[in-house]
Amino acid sequence: MLVRRFAVASTLIAVGAVFATPAMADTINLSGSVASISTVTSTATSNASNLNLYGAGTAGTDTVVQVADLALTTNNKQGITVTATANGPLTSGVNGDSMPYQVLIVGDAAAQPTATSFTSTTASASVPVGVGGFVNGAADRDLYIEYDAPQLLDPGSYTSSITVTIADN
């Protein structure tokens, strides 16, 4: 009988110890990151290096020319903002003559804008491209310039460049 009482008492003590011992817990912290893969690739059109600058006794006003195709990619669900900025006017290295121009970004294959579409007097344009403007993370845009060529320009080659940047929204 003593053995039986000992077995019952041992069992009660063991069960009581299980209920009296608090449960143990630990926390596992998870983290990860996704890098932005927003990119822009610009491809100059043949017009970009073959601008009609007039200047040989005739003027050219409100001249609008597509100068690049833009390919945009992003993994940002809020989209991006694409900005095109002229790095100065078209300038001749010979006598320093220069001709300002304006830039405009429009939808891919959109109708050519008119000169009045260029509302800014600066040589920079920004346009937000929301997530609805992307198909599988890619979108295309066209880049145009507008300029008014004077009747006379000094002979020489006139050059400028445009920087296109993107930023996540």
Coordinates of C-alpha atoms in Angstrom, one line a residue:
M1 CA 0.0 0.0 0.0
L2 CA 2.9 2.2 0.7
V3 CA 4.1 1.9 -2.9
R4 CA 0.7 2.8 -4.1
R5 CA 0.4 5.9 -2.0
F6 CA 3.9 6.9 -3.1
A7 CA 3.0 6.4 -6.8
V8 CA -0.2 8.5 -6.4
A9 CA 1.6 11.2 -4.5
S10 CA 4.4 11.3 -7.0
T11 CA 1.9 11.6 -9.8
L12 CA 0.2 14.5 -8.1
I13 CA 3.4 16.3 -7.5
A14 CA 4.5 15.8 -11.1
V15 CA 1.1 17.0 -12.5
G16 CA 1.2 20.0 -10.1
A17 CA 4.7 20.9 -11.2
V18 CA 3.6 20.9 -14.8
F19 CA 0.7 23.2 -14.1
A20 CA 2.8 25.5 -11.9
T21 CA 5.6 25.9 -14.4
P22 CA 4.9 28.9 -16.7
A23 CA 4.9 28.3 -20.5
M24 CA 8.1 29.5 -22.2
A25 CA 7.9 31.6 -25.3
D26 CA 10.3 33.3 -27.7
T27 CA 9.9 35.8 -30.5
I28 CA 11.3 35.4 -34.0
N29 CA 11.6 38.7 -35.8
L30 CA 11.3 38.6 -39.6
S31 CA 12.5 41.2 -42.0
G32 CA 13.3 41.7 -45.7
S33 CA 13.8 44.4 -48.2
V34 CA 13.0 45.1 -51.8
A35 CA 15.3 47.5 -53.7
S36 CA 13.9 50.0 -56.1
I37 CA 14.4 48.9 -59.7
S38 CA 13.0 52.0 -61.3
T39 CA 15.0 52.8 -64.5
V40 CA 14.7 54.9 -67.6
T41 CA 16.3 54.3 -70.9
S42 CA 16.2 57.0 -73.6
T43 CA 16.8 56.4 -77.2
A44 CA 17.4 59.5 -79.3
T45 CA 15.3 59.8 -82.5
S46 CA 17.1 60.7 -85.8
N47 CA 15.5 64.1 -85.4
A48 CA 17.6 64.8 -82.3
S49 CA 20.8 65.1 -84.3
N50 CA 19.3 66.6 -87.4
L51 CA 17.4 69.7 -86.1
N52 CA 16.4 72.3 -88.7
L53 CA 17.8 75.5 -87.0
Y54 CA 16.8 77.7 -89.9
G55 CA 19.0 80.8 -89.3
A56 CA 20.1 81.2 -92.9
G57 CA 17.8 84.1 -93.7
T58 CA 14.6 82.5 -92.6
A59 CA 13.2 82.0 -89.1
G60 CA 11.5 79.0 -87.7
T61 CA 8.9 79.7 -85.0
D62 CA 7.0 77.2 -82.9
T63 CA 9.1 74.2 -84.2
V64 CA 8.2 71.0 -82.3
V65 CA 10.4 67.9 -82.7
Q66 CA 10.3 64.5 -81.1
V67 CA 13.9 63.9 -79.9
A68 CA 13.7 60.7 -77.9
D69 CA 11.7 57.6 -76.9
L70 CA 11.7 56.8 -73.2
A71 CA 11.4 53.3 -71.7
L72 CA 10.5 53.3 -68.0
T73 CA 10.4 50.4 -65.6
T74 CA 9.5 50.2 -61.9
N75 CA 8.5 47.9 -59.2
N76 CA 7.0 50.8 -57.1
K77 CA 3.2 50.3 -56.8
Q78 CA 2.8 54.1 -56.4
G79 CA 4.6 54.7 -59.8
I80 CA 7.4 57.2 -60.6
T81 CA 7.9 60.8 -61.7
V82 CA 10.0 61.2 -64.8
T83 CA 11.8 64.6 -65.4
A84 CA 13.6 65.9 -68.5
T85 CA 15.9 68.8 -68.0
A86 CA 17.9 70.6 -70.7
N87 CA 21.5 71.1 -69.8
G88 CA 21.5 74.6 -71.4
P89 CA 20.4 76.0 -74.7
L90 CA 21.6 74.8 -78.1
T91 CA 25.0 76.5 -78.3
S92 CA 27.5 77.0 -81.0
G93 CA 31.1 76.4 -80.0
V94 CA 32.3 78.9 -82.7
N95 CA 30.9 82.2 -81.6
G96 CA 28.8 81.2 -78.5
D97 CA 25.5 81.8 -80.2
S98 CA 22.7 80.0 -78.4
M99 CA 19.1 79.1 -78.9
P100 CA 16.9 78.2 -75.9
Y101 CA 14.3 75.4 -76.2
Q102 CA 11.6 73.8 -74.0
V103 CA 11.0 70.2 -73.3
L104 CA 7.8 68.2 -72.9
I105 CA 7.1 64.5 -72.0
V106 CA 4.0 63.0 -73.5
G107 CA 2.4 59.5 -73.7
D108 CA 4.0 57.0 -76.1
A109 CA 2.8 57.4 -79.7
A110 CA 0.6 60.3 -78.7
A111 CA -0.2 62.9 -81.3
Q112 CA 2.6 65.5 -81.7
P113 CA 2.0 68.3 -79.3
T114 CA 1.6 71.9 -80.5
A115 CA 3.8 74.7 -79.5
T116 CA 1.1 75.9 -77.1
S117 CA 1.5 72.6 -75.2
F118 CA 4.8 73.8 -73.9
T119 CA 3.6 76.0 -71.1
S120 CA 6.8 76.5 -69.2
T121 CA 9.5 78.9 -70.1
T122 CA 12.1 76.7 -68.5
A123 CA 13.9 73.8 -70.2
S124 CA 12.6 71.2 -67.7
A125 CA 9.4 69.1 -67.6
S126 CA 8.2 66.5 -65.1
V127 CA 5.3 64.1 -65.3
P128 CA 4.1 61.6 -62.8
V129 CA 3.5 58.1 -64.1
G130 CA 1.1 56.3 -61.8
V131 CA 0.9 52.5 -61.4
G132 CA -2.0 52.5 -63.9
G133 CA 0.3 53.8 -66.6
F134 CA 2.5 50.6 -66.4
V135 CA 2.0 47.2 -67.9
N136 CA 4.0 44.6 -66.0
G137 CA 6.2 47.3 -64.5
A138 CA 7.0 48.9 -67.9
A139 CA 5.8 52.1 -69.6
D140 CA 6.9 54.2 -72.6
R141 CA 6.9 58.0 -73.1
D142 CA 8.0 60.4 -75.9
L143 CA 10.2 63.4 -75.4
Y144 CA 9.7 66.6 -77.5
I145 CA 11.3 69.9 -77.7
E146 CA 10.0 73.3 -79.0
Y147 CA 12.1 76.2 -80.2
D148 CA 11.9 79.4 -82.1
A149 CA 14.9 79.7 -84.5
P150 CA 16.0 83.2 -85.4
Q151 CA 16.3 84.4 -88.9
L152 CA 20.1 84.5 -88.7
L153 CA 22.4 82.3 -86.7
D154 CA 26.2 82.2 -86.9
P155 CA 27.4 79.2 -88.9
G156 CA 28.6 76.2 -86.9
S157 CA 27.3 73.1 -85.1
Y158 CA 24.9 73.7 -82.2
T159 CA 24.7 71.2 -79.4
S160 CA 22.9 70.6 -76.1
S161 CA 21.9 67.7 -74.0
I162 CA 18.9 66.7 -72.0
T163 CA 19.1 64.7 -68.8
V164 CA 16.2 62.4 -68.0
T165 CA 15.7 61.2 -64.4
I166 CA 13.1 59.2 -62.5
A167 CA 12.2 59.2 -58.9
D168 CA 9.8 56.8 -57.0
N169 CA 6.5 58.4 -56.0

